[in-house]
Coordinates of N, CA, C and O in Angstrom, one line a residue:
X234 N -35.4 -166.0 11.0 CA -35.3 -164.7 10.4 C -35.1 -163.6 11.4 O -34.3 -162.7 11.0
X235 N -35.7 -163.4 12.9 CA -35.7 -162.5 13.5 C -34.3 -162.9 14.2 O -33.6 -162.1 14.8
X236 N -34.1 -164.1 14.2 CA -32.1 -164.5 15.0 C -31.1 -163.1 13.8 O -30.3 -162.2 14.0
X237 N -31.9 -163.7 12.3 CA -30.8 -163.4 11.8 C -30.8 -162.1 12.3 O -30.0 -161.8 13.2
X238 N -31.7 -161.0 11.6 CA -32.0 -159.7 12.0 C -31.1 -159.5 13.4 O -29.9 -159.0 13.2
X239 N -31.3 -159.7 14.4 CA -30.7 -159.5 15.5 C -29.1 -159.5 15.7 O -28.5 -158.8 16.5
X240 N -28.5 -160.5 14.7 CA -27.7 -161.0 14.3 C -26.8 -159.8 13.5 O -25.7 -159.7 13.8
X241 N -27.3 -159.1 12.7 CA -27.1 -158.1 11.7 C -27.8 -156.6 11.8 O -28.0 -155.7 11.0
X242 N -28.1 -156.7 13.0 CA -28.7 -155.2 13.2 C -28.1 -153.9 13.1 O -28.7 -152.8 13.0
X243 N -26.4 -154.2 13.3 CA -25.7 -152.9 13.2 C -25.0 -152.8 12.1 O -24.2 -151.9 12.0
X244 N -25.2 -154.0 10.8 CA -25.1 -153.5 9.8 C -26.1 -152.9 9.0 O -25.8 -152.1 8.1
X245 N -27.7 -153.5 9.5 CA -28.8 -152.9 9.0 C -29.1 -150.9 9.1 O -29.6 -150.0 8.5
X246 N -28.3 -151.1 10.5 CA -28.6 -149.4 10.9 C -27.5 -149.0 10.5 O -27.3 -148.1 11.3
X247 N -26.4 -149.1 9.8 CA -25.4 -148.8 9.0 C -25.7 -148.2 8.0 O -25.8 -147.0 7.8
X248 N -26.0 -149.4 7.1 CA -26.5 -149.2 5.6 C -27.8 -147.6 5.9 O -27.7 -146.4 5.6
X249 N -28.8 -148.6 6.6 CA -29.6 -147.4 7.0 C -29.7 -145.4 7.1 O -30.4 -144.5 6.6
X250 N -28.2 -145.6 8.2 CA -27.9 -144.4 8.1 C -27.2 -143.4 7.1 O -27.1 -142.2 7.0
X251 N -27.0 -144.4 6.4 CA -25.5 -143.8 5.6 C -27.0 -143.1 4.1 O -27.2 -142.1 3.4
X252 N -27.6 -144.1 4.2 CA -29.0 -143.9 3.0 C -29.8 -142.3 3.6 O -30.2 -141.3 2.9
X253 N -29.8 -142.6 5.1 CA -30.5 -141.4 5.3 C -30.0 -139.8 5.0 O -30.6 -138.8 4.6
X254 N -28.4 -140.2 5.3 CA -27.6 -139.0 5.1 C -27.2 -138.5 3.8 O -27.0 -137.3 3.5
X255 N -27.3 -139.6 3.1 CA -27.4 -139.5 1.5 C -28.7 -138.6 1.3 O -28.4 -137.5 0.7
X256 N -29.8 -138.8 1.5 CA -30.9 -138.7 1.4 C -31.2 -137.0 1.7 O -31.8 -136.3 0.9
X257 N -30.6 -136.8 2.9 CA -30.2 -135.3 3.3 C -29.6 -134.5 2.8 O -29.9 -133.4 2.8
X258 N -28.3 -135.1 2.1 CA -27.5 -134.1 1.2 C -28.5 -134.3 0.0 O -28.5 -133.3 -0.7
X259 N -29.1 -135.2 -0.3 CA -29.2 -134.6 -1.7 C -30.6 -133.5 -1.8 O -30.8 -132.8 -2.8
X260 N -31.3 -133.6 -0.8 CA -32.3 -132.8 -0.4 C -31.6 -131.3 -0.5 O -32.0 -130.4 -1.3
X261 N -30.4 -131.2 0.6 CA -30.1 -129.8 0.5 C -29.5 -129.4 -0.7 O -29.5 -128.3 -1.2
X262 N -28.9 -130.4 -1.0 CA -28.6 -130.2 -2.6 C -29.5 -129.2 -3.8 O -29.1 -128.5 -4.7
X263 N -30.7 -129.6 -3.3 CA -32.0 -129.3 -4.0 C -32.3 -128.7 -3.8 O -33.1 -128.4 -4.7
X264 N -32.3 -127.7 -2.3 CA -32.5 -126.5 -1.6 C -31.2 -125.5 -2.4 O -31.8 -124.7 -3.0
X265 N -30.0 -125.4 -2.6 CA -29.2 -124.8 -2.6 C -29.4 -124.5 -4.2 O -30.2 -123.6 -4.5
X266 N -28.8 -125.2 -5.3 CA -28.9 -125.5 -6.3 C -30.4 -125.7 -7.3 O -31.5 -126.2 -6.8
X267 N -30.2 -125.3 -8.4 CA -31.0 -125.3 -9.6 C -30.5 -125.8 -10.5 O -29.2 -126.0 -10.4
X268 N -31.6 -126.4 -11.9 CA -31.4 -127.1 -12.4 C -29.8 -126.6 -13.7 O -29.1 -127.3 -14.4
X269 N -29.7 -125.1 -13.6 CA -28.5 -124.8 -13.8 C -27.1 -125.1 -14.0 O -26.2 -125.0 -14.9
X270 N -27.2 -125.6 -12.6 CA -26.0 -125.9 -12.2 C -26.1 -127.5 -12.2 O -25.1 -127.8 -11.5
X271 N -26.5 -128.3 -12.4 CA -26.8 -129.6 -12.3 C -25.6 -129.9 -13.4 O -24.8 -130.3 -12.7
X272 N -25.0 -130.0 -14.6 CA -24.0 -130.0 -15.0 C -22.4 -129.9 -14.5 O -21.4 -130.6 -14.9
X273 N -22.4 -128.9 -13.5 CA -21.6 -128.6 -12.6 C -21.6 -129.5 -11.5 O -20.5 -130.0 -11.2
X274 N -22.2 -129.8 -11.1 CA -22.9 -130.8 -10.0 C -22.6 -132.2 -10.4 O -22.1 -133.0 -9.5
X275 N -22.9 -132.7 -11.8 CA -22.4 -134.0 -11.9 C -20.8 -134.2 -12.0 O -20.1 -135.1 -11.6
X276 N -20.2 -132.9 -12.7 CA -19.1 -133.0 -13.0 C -18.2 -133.2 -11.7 O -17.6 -134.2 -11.6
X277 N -18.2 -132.2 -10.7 CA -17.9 -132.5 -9.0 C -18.1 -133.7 -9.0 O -17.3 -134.3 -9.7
X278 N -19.1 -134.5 -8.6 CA -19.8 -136.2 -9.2 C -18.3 -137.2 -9.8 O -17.4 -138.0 -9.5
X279 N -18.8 -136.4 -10.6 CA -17.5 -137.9 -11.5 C -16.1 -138.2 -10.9 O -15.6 -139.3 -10.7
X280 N -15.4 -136.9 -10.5 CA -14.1 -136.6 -10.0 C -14.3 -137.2 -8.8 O -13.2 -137.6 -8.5
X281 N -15.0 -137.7 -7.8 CA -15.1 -138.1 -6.4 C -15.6 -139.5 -6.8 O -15.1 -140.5 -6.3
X282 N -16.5 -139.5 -7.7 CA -17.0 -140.8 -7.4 C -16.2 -141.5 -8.2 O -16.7 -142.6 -8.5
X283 N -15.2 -141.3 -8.8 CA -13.9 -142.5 -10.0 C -13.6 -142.9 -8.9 O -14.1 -144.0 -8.7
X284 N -12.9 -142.4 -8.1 CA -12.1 -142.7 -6.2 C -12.9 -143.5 -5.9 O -12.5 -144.6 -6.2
X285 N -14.0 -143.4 -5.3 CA -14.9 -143.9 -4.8 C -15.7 -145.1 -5.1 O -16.4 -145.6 -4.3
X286 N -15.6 -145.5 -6.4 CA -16.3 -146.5 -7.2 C -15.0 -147.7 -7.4 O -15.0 -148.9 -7.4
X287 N -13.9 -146.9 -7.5 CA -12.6 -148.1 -7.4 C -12.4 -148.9 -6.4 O -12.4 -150.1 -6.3
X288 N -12.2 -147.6 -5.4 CA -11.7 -148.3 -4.5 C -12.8 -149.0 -3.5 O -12.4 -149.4 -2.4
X289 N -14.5 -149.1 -3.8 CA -15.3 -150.0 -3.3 C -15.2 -151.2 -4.3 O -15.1 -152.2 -3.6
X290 N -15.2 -151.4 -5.2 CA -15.3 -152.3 -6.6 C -14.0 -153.0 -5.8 O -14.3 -154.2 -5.5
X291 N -12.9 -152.6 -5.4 CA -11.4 -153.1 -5.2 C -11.7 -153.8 -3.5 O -11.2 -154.8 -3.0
X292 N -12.6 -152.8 -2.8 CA -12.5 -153.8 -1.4 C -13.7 -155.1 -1.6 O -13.7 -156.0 -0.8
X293 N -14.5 -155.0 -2.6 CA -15.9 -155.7 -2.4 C -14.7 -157.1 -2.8 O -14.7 -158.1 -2.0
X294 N -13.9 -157.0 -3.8 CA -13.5 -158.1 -4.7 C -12.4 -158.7 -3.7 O -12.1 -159.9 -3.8
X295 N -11.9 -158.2 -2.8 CA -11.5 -158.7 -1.7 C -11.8 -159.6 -0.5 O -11.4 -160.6 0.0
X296 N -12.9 -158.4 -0.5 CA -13.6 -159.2 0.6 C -14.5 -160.7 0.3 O -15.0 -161.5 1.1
X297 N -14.6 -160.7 -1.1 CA -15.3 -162.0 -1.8 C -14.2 -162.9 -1.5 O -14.5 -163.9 -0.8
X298 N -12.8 -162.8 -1.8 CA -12.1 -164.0 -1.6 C -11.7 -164.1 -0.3 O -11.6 -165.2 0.2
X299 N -11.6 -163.3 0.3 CA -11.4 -163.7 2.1 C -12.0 -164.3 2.7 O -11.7 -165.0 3.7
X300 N -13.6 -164.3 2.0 CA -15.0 -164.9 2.5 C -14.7 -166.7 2.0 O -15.1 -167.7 2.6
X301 N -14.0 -166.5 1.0 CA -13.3 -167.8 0.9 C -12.2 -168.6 1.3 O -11.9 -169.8 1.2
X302 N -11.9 -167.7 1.7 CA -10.2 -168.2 2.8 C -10.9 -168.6 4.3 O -10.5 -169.6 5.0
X303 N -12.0 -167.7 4.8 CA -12.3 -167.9 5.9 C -12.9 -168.9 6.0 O -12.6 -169.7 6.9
X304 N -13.7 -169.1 5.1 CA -14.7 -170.6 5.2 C -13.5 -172.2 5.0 O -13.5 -173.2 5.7
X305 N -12.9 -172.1 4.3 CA -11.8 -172.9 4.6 C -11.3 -173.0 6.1 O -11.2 -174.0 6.8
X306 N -10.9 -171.6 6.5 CA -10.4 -171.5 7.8 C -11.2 -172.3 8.8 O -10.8 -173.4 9.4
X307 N -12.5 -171.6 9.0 CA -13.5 -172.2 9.9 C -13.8 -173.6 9.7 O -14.4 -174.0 10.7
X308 N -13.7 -174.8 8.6 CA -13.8 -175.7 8.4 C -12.2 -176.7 8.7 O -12.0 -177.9 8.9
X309 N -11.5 -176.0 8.6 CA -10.1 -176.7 9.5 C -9.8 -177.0 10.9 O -9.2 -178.0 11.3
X310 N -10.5 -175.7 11.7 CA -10.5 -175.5 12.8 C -10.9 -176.7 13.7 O -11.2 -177.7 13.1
X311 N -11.0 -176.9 14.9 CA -11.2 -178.2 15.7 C -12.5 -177.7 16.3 O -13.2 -178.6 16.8
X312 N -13.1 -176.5 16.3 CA -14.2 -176.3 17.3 C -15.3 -176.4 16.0 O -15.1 -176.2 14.8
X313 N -16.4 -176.7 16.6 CA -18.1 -176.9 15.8 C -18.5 -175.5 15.8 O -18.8 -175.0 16.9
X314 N -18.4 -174.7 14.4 CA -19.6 -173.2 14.5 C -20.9 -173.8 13.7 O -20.8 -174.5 12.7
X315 N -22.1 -173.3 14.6 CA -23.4 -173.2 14.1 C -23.3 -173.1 12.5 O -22.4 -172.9 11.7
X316 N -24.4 -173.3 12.4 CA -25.1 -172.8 10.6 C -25.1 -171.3 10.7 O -24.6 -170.7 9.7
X317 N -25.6 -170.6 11.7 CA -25.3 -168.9 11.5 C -23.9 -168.8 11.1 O -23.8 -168.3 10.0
X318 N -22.8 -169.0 11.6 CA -21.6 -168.7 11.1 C -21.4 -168.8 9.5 O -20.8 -168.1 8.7
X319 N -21.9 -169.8 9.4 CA -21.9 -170.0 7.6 C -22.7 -168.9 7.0 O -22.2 -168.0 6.4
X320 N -24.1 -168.9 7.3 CA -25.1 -168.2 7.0 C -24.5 -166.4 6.9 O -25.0 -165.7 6.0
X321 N -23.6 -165.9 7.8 CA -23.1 -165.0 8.0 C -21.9 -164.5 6.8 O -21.6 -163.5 6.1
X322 N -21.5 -165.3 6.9 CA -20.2 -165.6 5.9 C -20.6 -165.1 4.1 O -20.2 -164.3 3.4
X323 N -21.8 -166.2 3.9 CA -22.7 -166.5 3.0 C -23.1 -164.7 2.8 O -22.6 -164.0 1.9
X324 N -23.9 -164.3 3.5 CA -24.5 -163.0 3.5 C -23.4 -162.2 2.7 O -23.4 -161.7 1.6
X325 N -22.3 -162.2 3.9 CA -21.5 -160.9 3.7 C -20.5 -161.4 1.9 O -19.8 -160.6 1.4
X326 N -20.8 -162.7 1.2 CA -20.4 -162.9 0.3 C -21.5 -162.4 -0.8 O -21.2 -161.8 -1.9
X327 N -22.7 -162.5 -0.5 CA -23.4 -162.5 -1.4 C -23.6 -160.4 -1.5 O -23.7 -160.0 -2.7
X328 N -23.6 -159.5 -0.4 CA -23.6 -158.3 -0.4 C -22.5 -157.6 -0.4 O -22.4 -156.4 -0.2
X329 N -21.0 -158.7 -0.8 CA -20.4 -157.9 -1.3 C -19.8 -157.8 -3.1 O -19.1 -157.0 -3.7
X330 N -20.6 -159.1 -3.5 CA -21.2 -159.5 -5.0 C -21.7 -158.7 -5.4 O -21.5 -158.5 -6.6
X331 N -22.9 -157.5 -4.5 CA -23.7 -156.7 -4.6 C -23.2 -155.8 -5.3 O -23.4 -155.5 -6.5
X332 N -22.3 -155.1 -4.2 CA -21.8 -154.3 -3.7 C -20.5 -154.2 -5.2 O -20.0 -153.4 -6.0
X333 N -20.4 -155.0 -5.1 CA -19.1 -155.1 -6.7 C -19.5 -154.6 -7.5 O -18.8 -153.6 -7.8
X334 N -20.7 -155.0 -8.5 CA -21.2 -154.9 -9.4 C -22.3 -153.4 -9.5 O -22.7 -152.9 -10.6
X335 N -22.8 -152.8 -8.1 CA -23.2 -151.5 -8.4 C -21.6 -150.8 -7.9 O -21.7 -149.6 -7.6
X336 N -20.8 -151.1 -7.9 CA -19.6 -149.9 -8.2 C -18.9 -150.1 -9.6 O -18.2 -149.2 -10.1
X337 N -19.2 -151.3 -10.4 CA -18.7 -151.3 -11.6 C -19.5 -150.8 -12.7 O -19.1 -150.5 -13.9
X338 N -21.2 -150.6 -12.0 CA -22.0 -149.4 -12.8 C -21.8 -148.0 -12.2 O -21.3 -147.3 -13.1
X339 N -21.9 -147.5 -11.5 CA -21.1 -146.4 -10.8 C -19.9 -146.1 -12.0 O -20.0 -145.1 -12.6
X340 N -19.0 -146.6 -12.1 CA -17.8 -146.5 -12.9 C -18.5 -146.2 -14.0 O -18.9 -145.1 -14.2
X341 N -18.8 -147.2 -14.7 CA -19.4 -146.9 -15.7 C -20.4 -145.6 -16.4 O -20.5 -145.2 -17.5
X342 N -21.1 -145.3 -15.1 CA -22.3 -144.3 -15.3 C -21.1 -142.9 -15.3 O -21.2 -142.0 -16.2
X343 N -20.1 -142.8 -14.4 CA -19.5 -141.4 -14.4 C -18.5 -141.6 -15.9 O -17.9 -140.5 -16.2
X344 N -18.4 -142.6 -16.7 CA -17.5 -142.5 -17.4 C -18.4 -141.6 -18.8 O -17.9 -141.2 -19.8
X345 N -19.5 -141.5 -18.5 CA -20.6 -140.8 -19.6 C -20.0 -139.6 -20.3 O -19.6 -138.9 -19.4
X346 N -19.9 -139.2 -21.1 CA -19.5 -138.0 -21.3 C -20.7 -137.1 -21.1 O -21.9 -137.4 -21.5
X347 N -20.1 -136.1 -20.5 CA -21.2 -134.8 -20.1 C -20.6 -133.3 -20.6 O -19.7 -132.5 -20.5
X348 N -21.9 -133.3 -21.3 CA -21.8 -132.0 -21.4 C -22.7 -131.0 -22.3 O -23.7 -131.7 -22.6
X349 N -22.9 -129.8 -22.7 CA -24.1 -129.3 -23.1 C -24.4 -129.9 -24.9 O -23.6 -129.5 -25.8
X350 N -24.9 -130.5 -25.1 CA -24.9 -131.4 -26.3 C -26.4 -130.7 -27.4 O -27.4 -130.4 -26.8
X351 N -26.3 -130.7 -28.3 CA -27.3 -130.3 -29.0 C -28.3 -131.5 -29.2 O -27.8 -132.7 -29.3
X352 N -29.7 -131.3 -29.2 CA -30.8 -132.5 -29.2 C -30.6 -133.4 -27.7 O -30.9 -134.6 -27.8
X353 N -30.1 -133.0 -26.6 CA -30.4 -133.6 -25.3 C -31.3 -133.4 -24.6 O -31.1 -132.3 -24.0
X354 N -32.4 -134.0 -24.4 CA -33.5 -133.3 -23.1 C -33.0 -132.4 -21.9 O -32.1 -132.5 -21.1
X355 N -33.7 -131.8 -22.0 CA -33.3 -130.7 -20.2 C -33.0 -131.5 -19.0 O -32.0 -131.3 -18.3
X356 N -34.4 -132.8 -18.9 CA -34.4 -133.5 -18.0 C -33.5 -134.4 -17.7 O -33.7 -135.0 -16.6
X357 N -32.3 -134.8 -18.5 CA -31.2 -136.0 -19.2 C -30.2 -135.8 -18.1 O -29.9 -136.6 -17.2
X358 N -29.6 -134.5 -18.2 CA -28.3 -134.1 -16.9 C -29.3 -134.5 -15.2 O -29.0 -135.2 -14.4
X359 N -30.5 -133.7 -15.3 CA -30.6 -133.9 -13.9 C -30.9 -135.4 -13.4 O -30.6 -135.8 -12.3
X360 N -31.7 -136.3 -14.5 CA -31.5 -137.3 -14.0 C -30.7 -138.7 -13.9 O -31.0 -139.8 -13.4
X361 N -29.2 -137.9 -14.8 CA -28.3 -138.4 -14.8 C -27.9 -138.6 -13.2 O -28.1 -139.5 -12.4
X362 N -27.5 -137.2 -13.1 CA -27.2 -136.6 -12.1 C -28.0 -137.2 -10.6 O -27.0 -137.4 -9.9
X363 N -28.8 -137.4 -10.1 CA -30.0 -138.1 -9.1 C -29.4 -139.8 -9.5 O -29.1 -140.6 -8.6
X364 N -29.3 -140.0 -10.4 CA -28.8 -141.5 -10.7 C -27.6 -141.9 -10.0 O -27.6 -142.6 -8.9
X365 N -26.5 -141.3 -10.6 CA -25.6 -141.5 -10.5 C -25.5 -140.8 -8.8 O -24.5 -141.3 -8.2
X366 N -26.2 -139.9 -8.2 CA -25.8 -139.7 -6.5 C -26.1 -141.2 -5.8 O -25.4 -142.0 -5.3
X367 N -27.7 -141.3 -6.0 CA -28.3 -142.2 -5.4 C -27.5 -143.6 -5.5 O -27.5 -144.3 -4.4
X368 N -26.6 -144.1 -6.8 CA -25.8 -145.7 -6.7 C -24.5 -144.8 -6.2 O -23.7 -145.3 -6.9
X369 N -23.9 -143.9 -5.6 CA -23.2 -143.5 -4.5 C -23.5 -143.5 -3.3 O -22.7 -144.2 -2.6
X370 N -24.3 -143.1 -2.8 CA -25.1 -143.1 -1.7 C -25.2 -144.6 -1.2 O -25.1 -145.1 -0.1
X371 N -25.5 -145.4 -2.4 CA -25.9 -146.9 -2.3 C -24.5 -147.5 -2.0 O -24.3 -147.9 -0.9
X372 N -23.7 -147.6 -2.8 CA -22.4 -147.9 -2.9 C -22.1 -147.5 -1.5 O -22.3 -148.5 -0.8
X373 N -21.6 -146.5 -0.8 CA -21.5 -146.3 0.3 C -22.0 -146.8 1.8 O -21.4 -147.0 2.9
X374 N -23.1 -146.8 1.2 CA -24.0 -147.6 2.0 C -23.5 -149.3 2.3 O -23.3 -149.8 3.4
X375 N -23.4 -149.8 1.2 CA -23.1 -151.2 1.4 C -21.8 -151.7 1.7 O -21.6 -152.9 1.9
X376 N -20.8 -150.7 1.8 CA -19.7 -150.8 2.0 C -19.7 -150.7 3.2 O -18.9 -151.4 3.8
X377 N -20.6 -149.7 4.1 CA -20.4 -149.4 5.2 C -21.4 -150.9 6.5 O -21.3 -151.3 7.7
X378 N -22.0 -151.3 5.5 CA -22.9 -152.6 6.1 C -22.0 -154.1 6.0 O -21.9 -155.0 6.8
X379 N -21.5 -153.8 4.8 CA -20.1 -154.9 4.4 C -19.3 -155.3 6.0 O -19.4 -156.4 6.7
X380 N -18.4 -153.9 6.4 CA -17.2 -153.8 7.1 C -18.2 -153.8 8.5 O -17.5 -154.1 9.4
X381 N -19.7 -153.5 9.0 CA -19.9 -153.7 10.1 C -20.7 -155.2 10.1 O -21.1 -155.6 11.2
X382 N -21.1 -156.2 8.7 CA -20.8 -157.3 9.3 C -19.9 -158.2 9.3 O -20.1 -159.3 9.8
X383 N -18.3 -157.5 8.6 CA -17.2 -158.0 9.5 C -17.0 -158.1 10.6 O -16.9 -159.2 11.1
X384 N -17.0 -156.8 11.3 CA -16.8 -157.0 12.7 C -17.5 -158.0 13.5 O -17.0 -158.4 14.6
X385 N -18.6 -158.4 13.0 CA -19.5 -159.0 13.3 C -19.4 -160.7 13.7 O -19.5 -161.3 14.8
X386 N -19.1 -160.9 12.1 CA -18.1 -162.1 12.1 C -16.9 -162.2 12.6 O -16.8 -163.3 13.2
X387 N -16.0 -161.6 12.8 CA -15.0 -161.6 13.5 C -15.4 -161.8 14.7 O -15.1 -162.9 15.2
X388 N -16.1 -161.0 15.6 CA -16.0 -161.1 16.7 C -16.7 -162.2 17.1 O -16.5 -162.4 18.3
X389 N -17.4 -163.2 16.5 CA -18.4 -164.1 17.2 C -17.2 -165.8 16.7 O -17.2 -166.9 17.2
X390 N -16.2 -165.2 15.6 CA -15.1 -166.5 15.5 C -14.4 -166.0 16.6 O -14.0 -167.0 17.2
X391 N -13.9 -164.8 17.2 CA -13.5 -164.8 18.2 C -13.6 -165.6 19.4 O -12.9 -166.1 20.2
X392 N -14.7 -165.5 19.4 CA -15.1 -165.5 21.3 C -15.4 -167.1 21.4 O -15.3 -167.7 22.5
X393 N -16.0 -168.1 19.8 CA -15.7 -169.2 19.6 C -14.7 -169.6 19.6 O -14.8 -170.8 19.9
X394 N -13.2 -169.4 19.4 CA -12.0 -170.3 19.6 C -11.2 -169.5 21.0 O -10.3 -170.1 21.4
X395 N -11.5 -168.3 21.6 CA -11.2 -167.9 22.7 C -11.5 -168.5 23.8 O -12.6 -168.4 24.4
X396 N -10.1 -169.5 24.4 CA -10.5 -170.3 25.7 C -11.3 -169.8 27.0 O -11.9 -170.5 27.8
X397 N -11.3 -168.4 27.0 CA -12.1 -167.9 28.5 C -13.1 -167.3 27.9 O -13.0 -167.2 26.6
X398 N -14.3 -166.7 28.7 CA -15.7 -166.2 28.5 C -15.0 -164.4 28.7 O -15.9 -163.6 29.1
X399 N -13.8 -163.8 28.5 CA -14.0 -162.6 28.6 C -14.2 -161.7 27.2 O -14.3 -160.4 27.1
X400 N -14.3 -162.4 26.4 CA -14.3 -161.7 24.7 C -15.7 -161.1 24.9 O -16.3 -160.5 24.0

């Protein structure tokens, strides 16, 4: 567990950061703004996050079949990789399964219709609104943990089929 960790540490401080900074905007968010404007607020929301929920939903679904192309690849090849190579592969398949399916609620959640409705709770928009940031924030997040344990994998099939020790 602690190989893997080690293994995956700059996608952990990825995901990590991206949560923290999330976490920041929405704080100042909460400093600037009232519950007022929180209608306004999701509406900004929806227009950024259609973009944004596609085109993660569109790379996650990608990167699922690549994860399948490569594992083929690495099993053709003539050199022996460890069980972590699989194990790695496996991961970045399984969190970008994740990662698919909270952007296809994301989609979903902005497709809500919004707006001042008679018999809606007060509380309904803002915690629409906190919902729908936080599976952005998340979404983001995992996308950004996704592509840094690519490099990840890439670079260690690198330096595995690269005949000299300078990779």
């Amino acid at each position: 567990m602690l190989k893997r960790f080690r293994q995956q540490w700059l996608a952990i401080v990825g995901f990590l950061g991206i949560c923290l900074l999330g976490y920041g905007a929405w704080l100042l968010k909460g400093a600037m703004y009232h519950e007022a404007v929180v209608l306004d607020l999701f509406q900004t929301l929806q227009s950024s996050g259609l973009y944004l929920g596609s085109a993660v939903a569109t790379s996650s679904g990608t990167t699922l079949a690549l994860m399948l192309t490569l594992v083929g690849l690495i099993r053709r090849m003539n050199k022996d990789f460890d069980r972590q190579v699989y194990q790695s592969v496996a991961l970045i398949g399984v969190t970008s399964a994740v990662c698919l399916v909270a952007s296809i609620v994301l989609l979903l959640t902005l497709t809500l219709p919004v707006a001042e409705f008679d018999g809606v709770p007060s509380w309904y928009y803002s915690a629409l609104y906190n919902f729908t940031f936080a599976l952005t924030v998340f979404v983001s997040a995992m996308a950004v943990a996704i592509v840094l344990m690519l490099v990840n994998i890439v670079i260690s099939i690198i330096r595995k089929i690269t005949p000299s020790d300078d990779t």
